[in-house]
mmCIF file with all atom_site columns, C-alpha atoms in Angstrom:
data_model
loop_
_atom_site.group_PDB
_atom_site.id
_atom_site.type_symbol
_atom_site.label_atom_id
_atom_site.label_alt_id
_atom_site.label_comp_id
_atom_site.label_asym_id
_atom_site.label_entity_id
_atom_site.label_seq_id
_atom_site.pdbx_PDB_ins_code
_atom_site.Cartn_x
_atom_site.Cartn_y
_atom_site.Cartn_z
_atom_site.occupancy
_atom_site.B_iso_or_equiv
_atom_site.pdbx_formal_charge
_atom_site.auth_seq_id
_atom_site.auth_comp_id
_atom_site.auth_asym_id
_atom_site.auth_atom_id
_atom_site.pdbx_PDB_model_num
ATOM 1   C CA . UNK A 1 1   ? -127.344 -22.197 59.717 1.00 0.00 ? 4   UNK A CA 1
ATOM 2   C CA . UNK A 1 2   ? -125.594 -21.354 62.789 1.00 0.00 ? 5   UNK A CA 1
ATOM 3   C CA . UNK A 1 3   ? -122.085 -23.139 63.035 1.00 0.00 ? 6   UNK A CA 1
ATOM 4   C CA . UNK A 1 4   ? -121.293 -24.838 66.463 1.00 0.00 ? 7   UNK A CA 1
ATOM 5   C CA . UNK A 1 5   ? -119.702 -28.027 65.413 1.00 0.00 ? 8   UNK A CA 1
ATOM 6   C CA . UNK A 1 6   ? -116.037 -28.904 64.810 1.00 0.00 ? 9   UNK A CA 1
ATOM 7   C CA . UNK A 1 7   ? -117.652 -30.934 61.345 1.00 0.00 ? 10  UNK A CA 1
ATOM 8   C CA . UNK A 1 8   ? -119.750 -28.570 60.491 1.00 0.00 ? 11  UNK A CA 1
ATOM 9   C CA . UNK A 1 9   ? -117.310 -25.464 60.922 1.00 0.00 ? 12  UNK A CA 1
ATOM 10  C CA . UNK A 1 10  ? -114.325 -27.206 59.250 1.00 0.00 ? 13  UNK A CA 1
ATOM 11  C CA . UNK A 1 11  ? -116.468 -28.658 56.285 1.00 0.00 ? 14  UNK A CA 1
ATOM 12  C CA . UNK A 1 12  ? -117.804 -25.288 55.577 1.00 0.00 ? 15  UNK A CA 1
ATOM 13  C CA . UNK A 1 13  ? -114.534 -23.839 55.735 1.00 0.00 ? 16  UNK A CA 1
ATOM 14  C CA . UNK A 1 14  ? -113.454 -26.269 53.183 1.00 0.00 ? 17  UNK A CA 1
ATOM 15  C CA . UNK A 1 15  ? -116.248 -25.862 50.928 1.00 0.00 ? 18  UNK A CA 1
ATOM 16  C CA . UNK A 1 16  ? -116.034 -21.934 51.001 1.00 0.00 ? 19  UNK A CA 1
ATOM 17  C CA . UNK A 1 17  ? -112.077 -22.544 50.449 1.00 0.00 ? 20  UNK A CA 1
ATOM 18  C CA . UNK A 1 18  ? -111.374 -25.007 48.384 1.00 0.00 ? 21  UNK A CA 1
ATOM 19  C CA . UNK A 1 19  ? -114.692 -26.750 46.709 1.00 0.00 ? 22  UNK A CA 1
ATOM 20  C CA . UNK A 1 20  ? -112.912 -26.083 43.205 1.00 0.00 ? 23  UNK A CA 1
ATOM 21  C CA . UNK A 1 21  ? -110.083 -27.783 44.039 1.00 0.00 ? 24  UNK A CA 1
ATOM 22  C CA . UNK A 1 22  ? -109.187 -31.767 43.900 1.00 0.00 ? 25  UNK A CA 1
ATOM 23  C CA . UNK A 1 23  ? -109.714 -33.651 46.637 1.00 0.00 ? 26  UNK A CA 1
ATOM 24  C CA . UNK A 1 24  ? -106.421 -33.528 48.216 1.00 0.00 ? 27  UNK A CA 1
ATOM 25  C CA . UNK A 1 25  ? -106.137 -29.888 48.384 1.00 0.00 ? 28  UNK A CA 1
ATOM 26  C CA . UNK A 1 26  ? -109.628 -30.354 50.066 1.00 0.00 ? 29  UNK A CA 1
ATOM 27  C CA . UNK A 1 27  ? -107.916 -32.185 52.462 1.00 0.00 ? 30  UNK A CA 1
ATOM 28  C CA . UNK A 1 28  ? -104.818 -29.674 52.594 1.00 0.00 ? 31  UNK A CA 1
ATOM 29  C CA . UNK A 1 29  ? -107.271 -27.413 53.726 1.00 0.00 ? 32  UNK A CA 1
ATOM 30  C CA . UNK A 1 30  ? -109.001 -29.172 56.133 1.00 0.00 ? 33  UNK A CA 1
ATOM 31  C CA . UNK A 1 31  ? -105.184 -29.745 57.822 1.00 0.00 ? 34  UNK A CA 1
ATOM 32  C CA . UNK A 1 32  ? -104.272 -26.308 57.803 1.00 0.00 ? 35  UNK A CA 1
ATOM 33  C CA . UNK A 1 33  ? -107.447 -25.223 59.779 1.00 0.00 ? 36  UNK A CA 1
ATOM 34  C CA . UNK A 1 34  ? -106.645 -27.846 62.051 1.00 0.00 ? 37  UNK A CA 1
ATOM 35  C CA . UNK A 1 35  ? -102.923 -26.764 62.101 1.00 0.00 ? 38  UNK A CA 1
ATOM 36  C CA . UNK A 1 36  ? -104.229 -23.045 63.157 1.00 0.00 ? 39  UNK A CA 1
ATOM 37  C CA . UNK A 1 37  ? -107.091 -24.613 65.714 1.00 0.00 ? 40  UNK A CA 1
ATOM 38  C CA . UNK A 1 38  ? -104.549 -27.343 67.087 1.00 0.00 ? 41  UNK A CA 1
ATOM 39  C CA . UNK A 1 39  ? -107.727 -29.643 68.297 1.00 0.00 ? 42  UNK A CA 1
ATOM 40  C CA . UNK A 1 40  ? -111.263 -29.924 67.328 1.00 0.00 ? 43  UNK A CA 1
ATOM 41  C CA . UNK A 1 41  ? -113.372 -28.080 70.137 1.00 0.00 ? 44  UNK A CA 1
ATOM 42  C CA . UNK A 1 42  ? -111.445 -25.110 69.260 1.00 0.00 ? 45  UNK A CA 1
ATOM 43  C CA . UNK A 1 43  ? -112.332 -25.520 64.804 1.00 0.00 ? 46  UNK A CA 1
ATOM 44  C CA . UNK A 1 44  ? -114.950 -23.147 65.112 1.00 0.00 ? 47  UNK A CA 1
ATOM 45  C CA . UNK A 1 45  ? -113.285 -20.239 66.900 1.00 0.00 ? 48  UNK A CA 1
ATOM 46  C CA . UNK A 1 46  ? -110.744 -20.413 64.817 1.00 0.00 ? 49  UNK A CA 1
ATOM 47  C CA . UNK A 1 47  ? -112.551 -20.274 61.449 1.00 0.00 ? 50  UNK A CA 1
ATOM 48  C CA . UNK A 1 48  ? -114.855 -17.865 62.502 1.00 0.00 ? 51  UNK A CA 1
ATOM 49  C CA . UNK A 1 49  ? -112.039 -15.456 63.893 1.00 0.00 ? 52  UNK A CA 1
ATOM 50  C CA . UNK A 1 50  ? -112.108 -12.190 62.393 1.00 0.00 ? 53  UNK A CA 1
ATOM 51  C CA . UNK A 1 51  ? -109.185 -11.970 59.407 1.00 0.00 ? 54  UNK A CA 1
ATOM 52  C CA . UNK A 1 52  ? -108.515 -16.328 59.278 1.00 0.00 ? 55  UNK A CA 1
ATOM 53  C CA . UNK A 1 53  ? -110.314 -16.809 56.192 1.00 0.00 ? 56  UNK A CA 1
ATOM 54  C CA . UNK A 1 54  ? -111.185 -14.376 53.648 1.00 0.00 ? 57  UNK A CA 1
ATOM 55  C CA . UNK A 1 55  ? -115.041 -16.183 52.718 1.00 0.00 ? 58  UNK A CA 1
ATOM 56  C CA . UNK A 1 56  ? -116.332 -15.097 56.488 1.00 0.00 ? 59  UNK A CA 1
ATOM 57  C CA . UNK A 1 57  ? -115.734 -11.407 55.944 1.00 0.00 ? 60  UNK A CA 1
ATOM 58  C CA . UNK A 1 58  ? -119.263 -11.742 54.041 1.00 0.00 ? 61  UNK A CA 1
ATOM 59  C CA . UNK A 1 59  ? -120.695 -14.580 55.107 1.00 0.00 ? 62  UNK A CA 1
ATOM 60  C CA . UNK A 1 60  ? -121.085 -15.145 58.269 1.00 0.00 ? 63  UNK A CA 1
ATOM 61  C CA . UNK A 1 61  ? -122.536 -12.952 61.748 1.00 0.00 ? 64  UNK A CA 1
ATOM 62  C CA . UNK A 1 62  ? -121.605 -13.977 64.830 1.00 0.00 ? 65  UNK A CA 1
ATOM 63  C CA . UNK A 1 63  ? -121.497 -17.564 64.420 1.00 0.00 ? 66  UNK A CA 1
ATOM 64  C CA . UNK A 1 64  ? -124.216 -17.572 62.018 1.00 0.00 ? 67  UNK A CA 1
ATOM 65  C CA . UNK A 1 65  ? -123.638 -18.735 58.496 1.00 0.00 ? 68  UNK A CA 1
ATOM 66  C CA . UNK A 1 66  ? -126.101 -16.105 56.274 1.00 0.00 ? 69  UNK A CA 1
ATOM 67  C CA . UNK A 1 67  ? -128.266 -17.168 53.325 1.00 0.00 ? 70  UNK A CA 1
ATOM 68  C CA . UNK A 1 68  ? -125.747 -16.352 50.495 1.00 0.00 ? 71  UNK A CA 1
ATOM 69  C CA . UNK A 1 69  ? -122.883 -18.678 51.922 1.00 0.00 ? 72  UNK A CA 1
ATOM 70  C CA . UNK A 1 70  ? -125.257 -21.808 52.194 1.00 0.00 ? 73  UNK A CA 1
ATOM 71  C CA . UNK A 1 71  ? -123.669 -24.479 50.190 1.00 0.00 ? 74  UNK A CA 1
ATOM 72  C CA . UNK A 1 72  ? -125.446 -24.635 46.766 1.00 0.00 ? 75  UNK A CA 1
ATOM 73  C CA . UNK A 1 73  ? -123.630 -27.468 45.614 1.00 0.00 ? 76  UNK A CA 1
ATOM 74  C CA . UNK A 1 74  ? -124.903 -30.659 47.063 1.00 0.00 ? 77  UNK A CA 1
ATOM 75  C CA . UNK A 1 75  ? -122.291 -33.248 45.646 1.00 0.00 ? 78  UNK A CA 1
ATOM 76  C CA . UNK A 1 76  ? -119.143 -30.881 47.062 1.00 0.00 ? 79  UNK A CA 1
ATOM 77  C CA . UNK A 1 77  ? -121.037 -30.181 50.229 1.00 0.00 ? 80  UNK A CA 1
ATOM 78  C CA . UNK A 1 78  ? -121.202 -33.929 50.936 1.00 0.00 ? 81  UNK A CA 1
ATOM 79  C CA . UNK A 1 79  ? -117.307 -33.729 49.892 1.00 0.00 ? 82  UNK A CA 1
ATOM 80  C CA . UNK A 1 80  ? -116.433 -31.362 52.213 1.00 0.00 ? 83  UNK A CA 1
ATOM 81  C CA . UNK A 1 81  ? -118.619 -33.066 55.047 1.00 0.00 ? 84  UNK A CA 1
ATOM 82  C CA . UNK A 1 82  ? -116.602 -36.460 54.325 1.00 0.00 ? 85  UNK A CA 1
ATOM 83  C CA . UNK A 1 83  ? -113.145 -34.988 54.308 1.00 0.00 ? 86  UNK A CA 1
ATOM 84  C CA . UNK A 1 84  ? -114.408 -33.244 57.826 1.00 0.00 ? 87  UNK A CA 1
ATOM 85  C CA . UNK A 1 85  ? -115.147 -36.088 59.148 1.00 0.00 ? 88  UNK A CA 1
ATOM 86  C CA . UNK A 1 86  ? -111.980 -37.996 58.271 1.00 0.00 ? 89  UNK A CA 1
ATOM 87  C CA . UNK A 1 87  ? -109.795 -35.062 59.081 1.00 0.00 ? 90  UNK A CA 1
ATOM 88  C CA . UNK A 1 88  ? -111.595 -35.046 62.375 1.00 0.00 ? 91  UNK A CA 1
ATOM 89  C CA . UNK A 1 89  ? -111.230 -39.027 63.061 1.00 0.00 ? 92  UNK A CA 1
ATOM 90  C CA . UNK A 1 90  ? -107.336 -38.325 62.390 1.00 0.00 ? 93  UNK A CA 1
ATOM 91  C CA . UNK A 1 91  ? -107.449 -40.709 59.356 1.00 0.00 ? 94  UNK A CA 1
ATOM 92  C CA . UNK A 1 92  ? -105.862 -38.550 57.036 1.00 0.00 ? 95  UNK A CA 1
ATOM 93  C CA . UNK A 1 93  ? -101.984 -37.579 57.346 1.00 0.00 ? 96  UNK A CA 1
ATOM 94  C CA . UNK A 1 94  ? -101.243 -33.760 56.844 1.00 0.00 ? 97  UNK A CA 1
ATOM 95  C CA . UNK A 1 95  ? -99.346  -33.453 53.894 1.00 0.00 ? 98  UNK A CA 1
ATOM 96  C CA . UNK A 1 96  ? -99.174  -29.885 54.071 1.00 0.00 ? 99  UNK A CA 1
ATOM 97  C CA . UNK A 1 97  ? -96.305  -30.160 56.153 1.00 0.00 ? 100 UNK A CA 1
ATOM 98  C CA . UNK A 1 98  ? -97.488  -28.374 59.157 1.00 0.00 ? 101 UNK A CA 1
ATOM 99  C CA . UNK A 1 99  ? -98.534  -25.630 57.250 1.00 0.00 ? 102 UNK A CA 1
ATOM 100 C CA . UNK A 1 100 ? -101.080 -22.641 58.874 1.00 0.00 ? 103 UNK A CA 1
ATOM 101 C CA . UNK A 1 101 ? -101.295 -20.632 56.146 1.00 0.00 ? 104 UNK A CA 1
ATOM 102 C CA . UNK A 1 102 ? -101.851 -20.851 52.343 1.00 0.00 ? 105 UNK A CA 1
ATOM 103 C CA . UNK A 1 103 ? -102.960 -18.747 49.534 1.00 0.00 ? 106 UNK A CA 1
ATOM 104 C CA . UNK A 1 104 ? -104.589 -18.983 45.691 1.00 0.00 ? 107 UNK A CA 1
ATOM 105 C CA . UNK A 1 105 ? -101.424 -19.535 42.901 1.00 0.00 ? 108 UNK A CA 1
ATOM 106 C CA . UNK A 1 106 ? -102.728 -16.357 41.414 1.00 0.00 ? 109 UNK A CA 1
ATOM 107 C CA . UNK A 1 107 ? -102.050 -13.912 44.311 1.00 0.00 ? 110 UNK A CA 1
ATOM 108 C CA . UNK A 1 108 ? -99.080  -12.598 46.151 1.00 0.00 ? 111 UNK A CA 1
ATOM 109 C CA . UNK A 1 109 ? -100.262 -11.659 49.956 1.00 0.00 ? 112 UNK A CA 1
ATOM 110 C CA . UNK A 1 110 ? -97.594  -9.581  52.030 1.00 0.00 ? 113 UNK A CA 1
ATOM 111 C CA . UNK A 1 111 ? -96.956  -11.989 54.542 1.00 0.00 ? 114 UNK A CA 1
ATOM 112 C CA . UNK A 1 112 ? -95.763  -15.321 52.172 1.00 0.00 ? 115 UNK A CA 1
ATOM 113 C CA . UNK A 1 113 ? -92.050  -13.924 51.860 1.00 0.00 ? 116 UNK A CA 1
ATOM 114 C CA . UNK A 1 114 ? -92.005  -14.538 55.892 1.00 0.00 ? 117 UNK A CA 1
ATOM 115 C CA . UNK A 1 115 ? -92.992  -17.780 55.775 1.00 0.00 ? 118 UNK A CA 1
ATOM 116 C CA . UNK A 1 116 ? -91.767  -21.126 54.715 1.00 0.00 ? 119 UNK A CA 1
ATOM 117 C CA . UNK A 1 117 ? -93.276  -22.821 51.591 1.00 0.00 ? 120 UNK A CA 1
ATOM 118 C CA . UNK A 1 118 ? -93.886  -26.366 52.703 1.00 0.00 ? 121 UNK A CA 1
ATOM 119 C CA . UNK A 1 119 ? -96.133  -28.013 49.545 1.00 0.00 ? 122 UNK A CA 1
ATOM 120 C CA . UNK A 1 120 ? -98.058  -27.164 46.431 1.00 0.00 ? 123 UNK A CA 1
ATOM 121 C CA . UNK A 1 121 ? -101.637 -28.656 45.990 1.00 0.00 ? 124 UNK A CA 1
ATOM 122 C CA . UNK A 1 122 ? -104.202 -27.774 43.332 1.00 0.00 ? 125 UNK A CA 1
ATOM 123 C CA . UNK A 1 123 ? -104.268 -24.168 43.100 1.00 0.00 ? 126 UNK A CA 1
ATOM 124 C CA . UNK A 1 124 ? -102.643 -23.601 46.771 1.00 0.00 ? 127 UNK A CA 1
ATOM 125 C CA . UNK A 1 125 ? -99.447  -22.680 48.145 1.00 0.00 ? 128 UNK A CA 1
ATOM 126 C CA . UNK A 1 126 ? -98.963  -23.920 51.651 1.00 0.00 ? 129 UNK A CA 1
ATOM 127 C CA . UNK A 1 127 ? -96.826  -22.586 54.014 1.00 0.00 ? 130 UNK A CA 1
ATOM 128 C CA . UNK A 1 128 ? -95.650  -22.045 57.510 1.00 0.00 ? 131 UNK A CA 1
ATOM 129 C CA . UNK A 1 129 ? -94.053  -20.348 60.022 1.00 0.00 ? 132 UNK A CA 1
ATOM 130 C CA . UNK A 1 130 ? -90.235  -20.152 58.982 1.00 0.00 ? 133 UNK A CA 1
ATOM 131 C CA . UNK A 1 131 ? -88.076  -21.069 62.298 1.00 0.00 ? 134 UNK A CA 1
ATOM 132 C CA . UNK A 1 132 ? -85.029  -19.013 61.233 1.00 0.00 ? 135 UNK A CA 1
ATOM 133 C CA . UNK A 1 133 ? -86.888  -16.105 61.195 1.00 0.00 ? 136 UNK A CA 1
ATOM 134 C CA . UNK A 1 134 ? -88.120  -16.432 64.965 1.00 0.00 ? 137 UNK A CA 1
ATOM 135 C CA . UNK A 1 135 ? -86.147  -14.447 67.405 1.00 0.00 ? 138 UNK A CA 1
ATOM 136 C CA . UNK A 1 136 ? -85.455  -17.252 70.757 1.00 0.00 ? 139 UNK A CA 1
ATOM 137 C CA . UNK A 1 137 ? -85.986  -16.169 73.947 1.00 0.00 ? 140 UNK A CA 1
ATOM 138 C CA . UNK A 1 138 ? -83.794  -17.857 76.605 1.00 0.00 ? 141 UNK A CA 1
ATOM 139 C CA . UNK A 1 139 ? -84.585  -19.134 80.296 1.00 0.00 ? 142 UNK A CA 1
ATOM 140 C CA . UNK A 1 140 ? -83.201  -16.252 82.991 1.00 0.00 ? 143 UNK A CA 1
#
């Protein structure tokens, strides 16, 4: 399956990440890919950039998706391509709080204690860029 598609790249996304999860922390998903690609003709460059989710390390070649991450599942497949489409259409709010970043409940990654935790969904801490922490820059 090669992935060229805004739907097809974020629904995969979301069934690689979160397919276990309920149906809002589908969506939570969904909004932090878009948080990280900031509009849709840019959803597949960002979920196929090297190190932006942890399911493409082995699963996808160029922009190829290979045989093993296929969707097996038919019913969360057709999930994940609904909550693309609605995340897409801008019908769903983001209630991850403008977060680009989010990890399982059972791991610790080095750069969380950086960022600010904005919600809790499922199994997924959401978080984002913490503002105090940036250094500003002023006009000259």
């Amino acid at each position: 399956m090669i992935l060229t598609t805004a739907a097809l790249c974020l629904a995969i996304n979301i069934y690689q990440e979160a397919r276990g999860e309920p149906i809002l922390g589908q969506y939570a998903v969904a909004s932090v890919t878009m948080n990280r690609a900031k509009e849709p003709d840019k959803v597949c460059k960002t979920v196929l950039a090297r190190k932006q989710f942890s399911w493409t390390t082995k699963l996808v070649k160029g922009e190829r998706l290979l045989k093993a991450g296929e969707p097996k599942d038919k019913d969360a497949w057709r999930t994940a391509q609904i909550i693309a489409k609605v995340t897409l259409e801008g019908r769903m709010m983001d209630m991850t709080k403008g977060a680009t970043h989010y990890h399982a409940d059972y791991v610790r990654p080095y750069w969380c204690s950086s960022m600010k935790e904005t919600n809790v969904l499922g199994r997924h801490i959401f978080y984002k860029v913490n503002q105090s922490q940036l250094t500003y820059i002023g006009a000259i």
